[in-house]
XYZ file of C-alpha atoms in Angstrom:
456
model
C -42.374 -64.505 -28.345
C -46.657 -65.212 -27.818
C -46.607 -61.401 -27.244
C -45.211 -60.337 -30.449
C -47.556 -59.323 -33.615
C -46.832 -58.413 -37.339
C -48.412 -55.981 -39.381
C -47.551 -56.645 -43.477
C -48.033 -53.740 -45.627
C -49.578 -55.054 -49.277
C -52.166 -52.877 -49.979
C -50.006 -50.333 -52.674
C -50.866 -51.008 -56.312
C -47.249 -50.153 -57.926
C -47.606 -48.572 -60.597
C -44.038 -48.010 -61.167
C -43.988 -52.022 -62.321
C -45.694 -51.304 -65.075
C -47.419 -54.432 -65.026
C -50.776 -55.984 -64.645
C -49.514 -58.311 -61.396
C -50.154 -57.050 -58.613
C -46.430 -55.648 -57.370
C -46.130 -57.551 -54.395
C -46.676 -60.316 -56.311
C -43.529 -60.250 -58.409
C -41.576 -63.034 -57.434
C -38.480 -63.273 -56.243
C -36.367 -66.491 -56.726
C -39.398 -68.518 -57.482
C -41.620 -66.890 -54.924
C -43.970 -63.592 -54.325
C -41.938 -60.817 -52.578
C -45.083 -60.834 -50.124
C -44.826 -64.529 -48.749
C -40.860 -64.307 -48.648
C -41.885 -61.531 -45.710
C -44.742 -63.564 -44.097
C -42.610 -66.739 -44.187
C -39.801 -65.135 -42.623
C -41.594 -63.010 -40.271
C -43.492 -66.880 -39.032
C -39.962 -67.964 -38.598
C -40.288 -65.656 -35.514
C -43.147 -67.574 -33.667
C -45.226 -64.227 -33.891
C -48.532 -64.598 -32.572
C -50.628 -63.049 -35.249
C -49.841 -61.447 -38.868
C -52.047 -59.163 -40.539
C -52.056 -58.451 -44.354
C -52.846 -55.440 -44.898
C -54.446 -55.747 -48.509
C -55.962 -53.264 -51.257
C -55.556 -53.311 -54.867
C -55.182 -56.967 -55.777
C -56.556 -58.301 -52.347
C -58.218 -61.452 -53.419
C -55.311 -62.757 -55.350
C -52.560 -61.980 -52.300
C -55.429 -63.858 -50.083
C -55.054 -67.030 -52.553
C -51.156 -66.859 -52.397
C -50.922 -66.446 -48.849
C -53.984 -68.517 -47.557
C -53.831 -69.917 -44.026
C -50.336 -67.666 -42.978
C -51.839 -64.593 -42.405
C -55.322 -62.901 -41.278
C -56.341 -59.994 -43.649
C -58.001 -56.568 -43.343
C -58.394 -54.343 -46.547
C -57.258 -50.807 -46.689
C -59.872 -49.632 -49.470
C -58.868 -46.187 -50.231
C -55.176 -45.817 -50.283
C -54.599 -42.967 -47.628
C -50.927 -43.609 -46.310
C -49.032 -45.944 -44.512
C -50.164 -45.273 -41.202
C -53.898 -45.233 -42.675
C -52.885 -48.752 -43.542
C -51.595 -49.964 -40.640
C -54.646 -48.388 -38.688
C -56.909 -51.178 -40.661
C -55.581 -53.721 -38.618
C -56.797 -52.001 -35.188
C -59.945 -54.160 -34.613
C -57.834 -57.292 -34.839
C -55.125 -56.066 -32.677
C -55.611 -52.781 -30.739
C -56.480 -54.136 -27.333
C -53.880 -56.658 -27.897
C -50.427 -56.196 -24.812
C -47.051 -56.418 -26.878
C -45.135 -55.181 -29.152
C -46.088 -55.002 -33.141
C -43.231 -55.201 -35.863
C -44.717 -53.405 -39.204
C -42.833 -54.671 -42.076
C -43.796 -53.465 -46.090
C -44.588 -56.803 -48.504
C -42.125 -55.285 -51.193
C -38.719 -55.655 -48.997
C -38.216 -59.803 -49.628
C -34.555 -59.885 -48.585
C -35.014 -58.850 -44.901
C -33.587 -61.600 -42.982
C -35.339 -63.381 -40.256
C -32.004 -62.959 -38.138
C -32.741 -59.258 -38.251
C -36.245 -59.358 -37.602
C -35.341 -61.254 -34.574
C -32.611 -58.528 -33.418
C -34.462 -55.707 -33.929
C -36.716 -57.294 -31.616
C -34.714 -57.856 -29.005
C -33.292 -54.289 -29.044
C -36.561 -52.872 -28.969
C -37.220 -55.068 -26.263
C -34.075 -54.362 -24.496
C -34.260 -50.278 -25.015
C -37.214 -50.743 -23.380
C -38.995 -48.553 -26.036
C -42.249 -47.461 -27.412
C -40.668 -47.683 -31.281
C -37.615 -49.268 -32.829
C -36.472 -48.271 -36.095
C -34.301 -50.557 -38.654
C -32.078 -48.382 -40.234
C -28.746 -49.005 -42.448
C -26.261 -47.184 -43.680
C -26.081 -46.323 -47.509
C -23.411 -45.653 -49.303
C -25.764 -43.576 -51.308
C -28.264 -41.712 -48.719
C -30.154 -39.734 -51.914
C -33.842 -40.135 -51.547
C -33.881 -41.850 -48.377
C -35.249 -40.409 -44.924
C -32.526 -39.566 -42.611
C -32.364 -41.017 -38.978
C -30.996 -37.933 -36.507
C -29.551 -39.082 -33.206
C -29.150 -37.259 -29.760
C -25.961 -37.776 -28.133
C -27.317 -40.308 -26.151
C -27.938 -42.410 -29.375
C -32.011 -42.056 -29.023
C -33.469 -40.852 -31.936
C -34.389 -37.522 -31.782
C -36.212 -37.055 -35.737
C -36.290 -38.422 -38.918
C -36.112 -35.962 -41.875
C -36.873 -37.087 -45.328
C -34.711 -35.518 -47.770
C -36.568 -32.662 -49.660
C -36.463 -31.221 -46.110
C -33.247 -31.816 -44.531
C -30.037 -29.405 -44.690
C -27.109 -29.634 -45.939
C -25.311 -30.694 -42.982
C -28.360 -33.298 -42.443
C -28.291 -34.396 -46.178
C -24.862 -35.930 -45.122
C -26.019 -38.369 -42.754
C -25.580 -41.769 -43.979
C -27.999 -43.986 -41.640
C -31.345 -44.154 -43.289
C -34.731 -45.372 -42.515
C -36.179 -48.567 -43.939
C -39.498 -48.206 -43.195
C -39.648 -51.449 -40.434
C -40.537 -50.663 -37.479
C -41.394 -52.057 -33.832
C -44.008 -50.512 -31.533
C -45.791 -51.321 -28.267
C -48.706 -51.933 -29.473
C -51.454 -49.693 -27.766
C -49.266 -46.923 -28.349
C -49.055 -47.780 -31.723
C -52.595 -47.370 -32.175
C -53.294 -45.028 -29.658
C -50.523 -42.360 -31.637
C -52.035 -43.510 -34.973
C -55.312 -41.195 -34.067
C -53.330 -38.592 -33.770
C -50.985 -38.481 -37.174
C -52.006 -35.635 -39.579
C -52.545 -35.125 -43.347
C -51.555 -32.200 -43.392
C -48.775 -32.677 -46.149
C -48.273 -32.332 -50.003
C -50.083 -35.726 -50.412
C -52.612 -35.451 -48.087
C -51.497 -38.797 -46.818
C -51.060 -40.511 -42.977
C -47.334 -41.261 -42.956
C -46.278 -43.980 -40.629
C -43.081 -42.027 -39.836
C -45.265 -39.032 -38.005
C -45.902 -41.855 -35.456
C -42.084 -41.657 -34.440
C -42.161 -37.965 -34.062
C -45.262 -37.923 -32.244
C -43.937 -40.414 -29.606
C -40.778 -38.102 -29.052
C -42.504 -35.192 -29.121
C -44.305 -37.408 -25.743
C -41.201 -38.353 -24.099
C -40.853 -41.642 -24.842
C -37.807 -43.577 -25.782
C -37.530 -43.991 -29.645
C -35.033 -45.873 -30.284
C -33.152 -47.512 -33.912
C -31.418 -50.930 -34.576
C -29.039 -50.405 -37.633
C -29.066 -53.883 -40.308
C -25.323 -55.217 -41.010
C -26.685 -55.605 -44.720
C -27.720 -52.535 -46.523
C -29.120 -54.455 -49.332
C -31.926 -56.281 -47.477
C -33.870 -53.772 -47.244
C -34.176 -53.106 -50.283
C -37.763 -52.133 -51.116
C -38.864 -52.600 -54.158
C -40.770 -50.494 -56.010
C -40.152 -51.307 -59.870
C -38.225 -53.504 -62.728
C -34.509 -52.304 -61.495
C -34.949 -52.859 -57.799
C -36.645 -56.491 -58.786
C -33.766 -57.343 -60.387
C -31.591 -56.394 -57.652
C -33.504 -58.054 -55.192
C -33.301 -61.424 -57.349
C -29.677 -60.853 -58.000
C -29.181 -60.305 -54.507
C -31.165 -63.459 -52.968
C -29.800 -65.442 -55.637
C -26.562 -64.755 -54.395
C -27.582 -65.874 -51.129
C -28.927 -68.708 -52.029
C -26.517 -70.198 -53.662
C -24.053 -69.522 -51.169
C -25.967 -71.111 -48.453
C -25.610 -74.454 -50.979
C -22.243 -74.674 -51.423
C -21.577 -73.783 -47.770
C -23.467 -77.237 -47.060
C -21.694 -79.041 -49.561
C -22.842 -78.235 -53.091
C -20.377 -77.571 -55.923
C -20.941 -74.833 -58.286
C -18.579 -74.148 -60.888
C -20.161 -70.583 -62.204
C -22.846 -69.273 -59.262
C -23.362 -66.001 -61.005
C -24.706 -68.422 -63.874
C -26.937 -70.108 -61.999
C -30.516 -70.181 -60.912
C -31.358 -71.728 -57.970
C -35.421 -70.910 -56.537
C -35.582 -70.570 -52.698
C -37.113 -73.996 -52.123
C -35.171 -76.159 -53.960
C -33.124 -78.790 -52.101
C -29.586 -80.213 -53.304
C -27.788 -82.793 -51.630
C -24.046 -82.719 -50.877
C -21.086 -83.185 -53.240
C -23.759 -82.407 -56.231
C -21.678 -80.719 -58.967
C -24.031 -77.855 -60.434
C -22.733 -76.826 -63.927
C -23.073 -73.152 -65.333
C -26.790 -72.232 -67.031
C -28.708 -74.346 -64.620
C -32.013 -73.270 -63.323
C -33.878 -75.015 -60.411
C -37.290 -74.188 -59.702
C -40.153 -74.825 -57.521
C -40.494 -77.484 -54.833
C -36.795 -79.502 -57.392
C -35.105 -81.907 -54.696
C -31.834 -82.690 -56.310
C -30.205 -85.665 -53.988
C -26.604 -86.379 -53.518
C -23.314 -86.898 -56.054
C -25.062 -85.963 -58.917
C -24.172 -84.482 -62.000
C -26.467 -81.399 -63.459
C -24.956 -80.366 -66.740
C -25.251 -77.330 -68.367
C -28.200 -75.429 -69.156
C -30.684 -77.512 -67.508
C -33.572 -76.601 -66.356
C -35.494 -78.935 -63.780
C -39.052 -77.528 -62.243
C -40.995 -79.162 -59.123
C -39.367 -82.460 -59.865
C -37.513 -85.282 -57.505
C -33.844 -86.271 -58.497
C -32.427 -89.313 -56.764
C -28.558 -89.975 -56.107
C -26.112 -90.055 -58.151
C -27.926 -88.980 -61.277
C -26.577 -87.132 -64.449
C -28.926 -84.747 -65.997
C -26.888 -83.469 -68.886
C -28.543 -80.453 -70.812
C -32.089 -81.694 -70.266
C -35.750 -80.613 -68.811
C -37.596 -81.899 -66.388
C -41.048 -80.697 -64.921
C -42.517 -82.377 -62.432
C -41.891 -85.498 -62.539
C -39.784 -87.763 -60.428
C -36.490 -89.369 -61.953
C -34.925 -92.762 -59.750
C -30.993 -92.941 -58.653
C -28.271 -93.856 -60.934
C -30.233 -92.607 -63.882
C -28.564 -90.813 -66.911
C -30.748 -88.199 -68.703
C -30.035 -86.437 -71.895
C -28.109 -84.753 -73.387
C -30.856 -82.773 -74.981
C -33.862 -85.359 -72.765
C -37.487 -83.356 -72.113
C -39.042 -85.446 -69.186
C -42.535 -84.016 -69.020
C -45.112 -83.923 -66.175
C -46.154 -86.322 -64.153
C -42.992 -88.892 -65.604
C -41.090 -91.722 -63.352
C -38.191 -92.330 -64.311
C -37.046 -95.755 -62.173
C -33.149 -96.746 -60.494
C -30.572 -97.490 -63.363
C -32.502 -96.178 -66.260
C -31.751 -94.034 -69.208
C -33.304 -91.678 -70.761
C -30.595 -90.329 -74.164
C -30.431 -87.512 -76.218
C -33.840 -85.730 -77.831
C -35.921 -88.517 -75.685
C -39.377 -86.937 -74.911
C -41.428 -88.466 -71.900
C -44.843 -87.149 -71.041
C -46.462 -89.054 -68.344
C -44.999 -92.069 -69.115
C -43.473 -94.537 -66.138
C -40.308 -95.697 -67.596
C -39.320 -98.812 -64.957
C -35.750 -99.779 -63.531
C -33.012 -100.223 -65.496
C -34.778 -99.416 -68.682
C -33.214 -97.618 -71.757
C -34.678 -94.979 -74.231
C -31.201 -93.801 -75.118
C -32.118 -91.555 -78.692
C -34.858 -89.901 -80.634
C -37.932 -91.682 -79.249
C -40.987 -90.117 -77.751
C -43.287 -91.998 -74.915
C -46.208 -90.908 -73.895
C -48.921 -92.222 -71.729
C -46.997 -95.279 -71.515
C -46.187 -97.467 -68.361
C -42.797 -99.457 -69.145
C -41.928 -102.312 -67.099
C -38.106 -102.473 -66.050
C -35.113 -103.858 -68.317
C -36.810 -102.664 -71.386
C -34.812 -101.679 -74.504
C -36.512 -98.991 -76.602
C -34.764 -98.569 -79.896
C -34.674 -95.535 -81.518
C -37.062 -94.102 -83.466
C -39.978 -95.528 -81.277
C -43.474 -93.108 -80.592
C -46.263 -94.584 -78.418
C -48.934 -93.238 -80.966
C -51.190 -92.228 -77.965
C -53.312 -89.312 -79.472
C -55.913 -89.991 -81.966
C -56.976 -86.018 -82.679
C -59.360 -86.310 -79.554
C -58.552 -88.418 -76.539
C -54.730 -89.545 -75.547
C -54.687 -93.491 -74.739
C -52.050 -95.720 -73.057
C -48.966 -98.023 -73.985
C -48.032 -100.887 -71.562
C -45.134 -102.725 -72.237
C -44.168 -105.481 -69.968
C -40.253 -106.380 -68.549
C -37.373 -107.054 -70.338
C -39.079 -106.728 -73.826
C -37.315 -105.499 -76.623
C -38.544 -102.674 -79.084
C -36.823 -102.540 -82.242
C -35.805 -98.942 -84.015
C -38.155 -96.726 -85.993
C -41.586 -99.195 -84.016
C -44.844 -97.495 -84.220
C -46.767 -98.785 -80.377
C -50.820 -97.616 -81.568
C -52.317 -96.820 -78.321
C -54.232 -98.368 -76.546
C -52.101 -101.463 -76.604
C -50.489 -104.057 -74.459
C -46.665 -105.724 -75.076
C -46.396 -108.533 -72.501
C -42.875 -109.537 -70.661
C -39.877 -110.992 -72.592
C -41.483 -110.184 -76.387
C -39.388 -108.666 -79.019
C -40.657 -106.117 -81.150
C -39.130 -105.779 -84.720
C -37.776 -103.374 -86.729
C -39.719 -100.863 -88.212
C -42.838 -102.710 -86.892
C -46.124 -100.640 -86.613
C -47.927 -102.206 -83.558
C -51.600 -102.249 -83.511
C -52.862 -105.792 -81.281
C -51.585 -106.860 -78.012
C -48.429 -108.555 -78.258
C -48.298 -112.128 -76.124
C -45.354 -113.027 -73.645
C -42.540 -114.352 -75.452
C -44.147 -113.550 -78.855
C -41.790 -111.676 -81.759
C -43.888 -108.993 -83.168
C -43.066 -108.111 -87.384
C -45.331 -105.743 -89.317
C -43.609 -104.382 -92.665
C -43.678 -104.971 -95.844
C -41.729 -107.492 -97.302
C -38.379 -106.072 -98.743
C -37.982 -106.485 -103.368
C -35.212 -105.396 -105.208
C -35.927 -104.314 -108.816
C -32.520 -105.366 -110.768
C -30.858 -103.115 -113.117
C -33.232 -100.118 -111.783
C -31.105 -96.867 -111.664
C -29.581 -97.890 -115.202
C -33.328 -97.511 -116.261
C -33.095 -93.860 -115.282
C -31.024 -92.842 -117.448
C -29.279 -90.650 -114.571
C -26.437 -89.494 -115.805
């Protein structure tokens, strides 16, 4: 489809969020409503997309970057004063133009691509996407001849009674030829209660002409949703998250409550992965196959390999090996590796810390900026004292060493291969291969001391 073009609509401010982000910048699953549209409408092989942009312009430019060209609408004069922006880019251009608003994330591709084809196959100048509501209230009403061309479209302050109970609606997507698109777009009027350019006016202006106008009804009512403040977010997150999830366990993922989980639109899960109720998966997560995530964890931009159990846990981008059991209750912060085999137990903190194959941290023990060679032991009660009030400063402890519990590592310091590190030892020089490192006070017993107290 080299012929086919896409106009975005993201220039409104929306006020009705309430909120000092930019409204088509309210994600959705883990992503702006605006670049679910672009990246769906690029699904289609379109030849050019145009952003139309206005209040927030800079910051949808930084989102979207390469995927789209931009023109600014800078008054905000209606939707066909929007579209009309984009005329220098594309108003000589042959083919047909699909206009699309940034706030409806949940239109599928699939659709996009039908209501293409219709157009295409109607052999007309416009194509609306309608649906049929349940509840038409507020919605503009689509009015077909009896040859199933549409003849108007009446928005509901001005439709009768017997119009008020048509149930296909408009969505506000469209498809146009092109140069009539912006050929018509010179002619819409502001003469209205707003004193806007309504986008719609170019449908009865091409009827009004003769041509065909014609309307491809969605299967789905709910994606195209458009939304416009806190309620309809939620709906639309509800609603893709629904999706999502589904498309998961259709390829092989278990989850045993999906209505309790929280699964962002890039995340990738492997098959028979067991999902447990509270989870939330975020970002760029790649969860691999047969593993365990237990409840309530939440895991952001981070790599799990096979067969791991993350039980209760957090992890934020890091990377955590295969075979590895995390938690309950671990916190694996950035920029962590976690190798094959290892463990990391309950209320273990890493933060940037490599901890190597086969390697065990299994309770209360923080490591950070520390690079741990594989087969290590860390016993609990261990902190890599990295952080000296102004710069942070590494642990390196070599393979198959063993740290006793309750061992203070002062950073920057070096434990070679095969050394053991005793109990309640506070580490401050580099500790030799093979060597058995003991810093403590030597234990006394005072005899007959709690008599002395007279504790009674």
């Amino acid at each position: 489809m080299t012929n086919i073009y896409a106009v975005v609509l993201a220039a409104g401010q929306g006020t009705r969020m309430k909120s000092k982000l930019y409204k088509v910048l309210h994600p959705v699953c883990g992503k702006p409503m605006v670049e679910h549209v672009v990246d769906h409408v690029q699904l289609l092989d379109v030849a050019r997309t145009v952003s139309i942009v206005g209040h927030g312009a800079e910051k949808v430019k930084d989102q979207l970057g390469e995927k789209s060209e931009y023109v600014l609408q800078a008054e905000q004069l209606g939707t066909a004063h929007a579209v009309q922006q984009a005329e220098p880019l594309l108003g000589d251009l042959e083919g047909t133009t699909m206009v699309i608003c940034g706030d409806t994330p949940l239109i599928r591709p699939e659709t996009m691509k039908a209501l293409l084809e219709h157009h295409k196959q109607q052999n007309a100048k416009a194509t609306i996407l309608t649906a049929i509501a349940g509840n038409p209230t507020g919605y503009g009403r689509i009015i077909r001849g009896a040859n199933g061309q549409v003849e108007q479209i009446v928005e509901q302050k001005d439709a009768s009674h017997e119009q008020q109970q048509v149930t296909e609606i408009n969505t506000g997507t469209y498809c146009f030829d092109n140069k009539a698109l912006f050929a018509t777009l010179k002619l819409v009027k502001n003469d209205n209660s707003q004193g806007e350019y309504y986008l719609p006016d170019v449908i009865e202006i091409l009827q009004q002409q003769g041509e065909i106008v014609s309307a491809f009804a969605s299967e789905d009512f709910s994606e195209t949703l458009g939304v416009n403040d806190r309620i309809a977010l939620s709906q639309a997150e509800a609603t893709m998250r629904r999706r999502i999830n589904e498309g998961h366990m259709r390829n092989g993922v278990s989850f045993i409550n999906p209505d309790n989980t929280y699964i962002d639109v890039d995340v990738k899960i492997g098959r028979d992965t067991i999902i447990q109720p509270g989870v939330t998966l975020s970002g760029n997560t790649i969860i691999g196959e047969d593993c365990i995530i237990g409840p309530n964890s939440r895991i952001t931009d981070s790599q799990i390999g096979d067969r791991t159990t993350v039980d209760s846990s957090n992890v934020d981008q890091s990377s955590v090996g295969e075979d590895v059991a995390v938690g309950p209750f671990a916190n694996i912060r950035p920029a962590s590796q976690v190798g094959n085999k290892a463990k990391v137990g309950n209320f273990v903190e890493l933060k940037k810390t490599i901890l190597g194959e086969g390697s065990k941290a299994s309770h209360l023990t923080y490591l950070g900026d520390a690079e741990i060679g594989k087969a290590v032991n860390i016993g609990c009660g261990t902190i890599t004292v990295n952080y000296d009030g102004v710069n942070k400063f590494k642990t390196i402890i070599g393979d198959r060493s063993f740290v006793g519990c309750n061992s203070n590592l002062v950073a920057p310091i070096t434990i070679g291969a095969d050394t053991y590190i005793a109990a309640g030892t506070t580490v401050t020089k580099e500790v030799p291969q093979f060597a058995l490192a003991i810093g403590r006070s030597r234990q006394e017993n005072k005899e007959n001391y709690v008599n002395k107290l007279n504790i009674k």
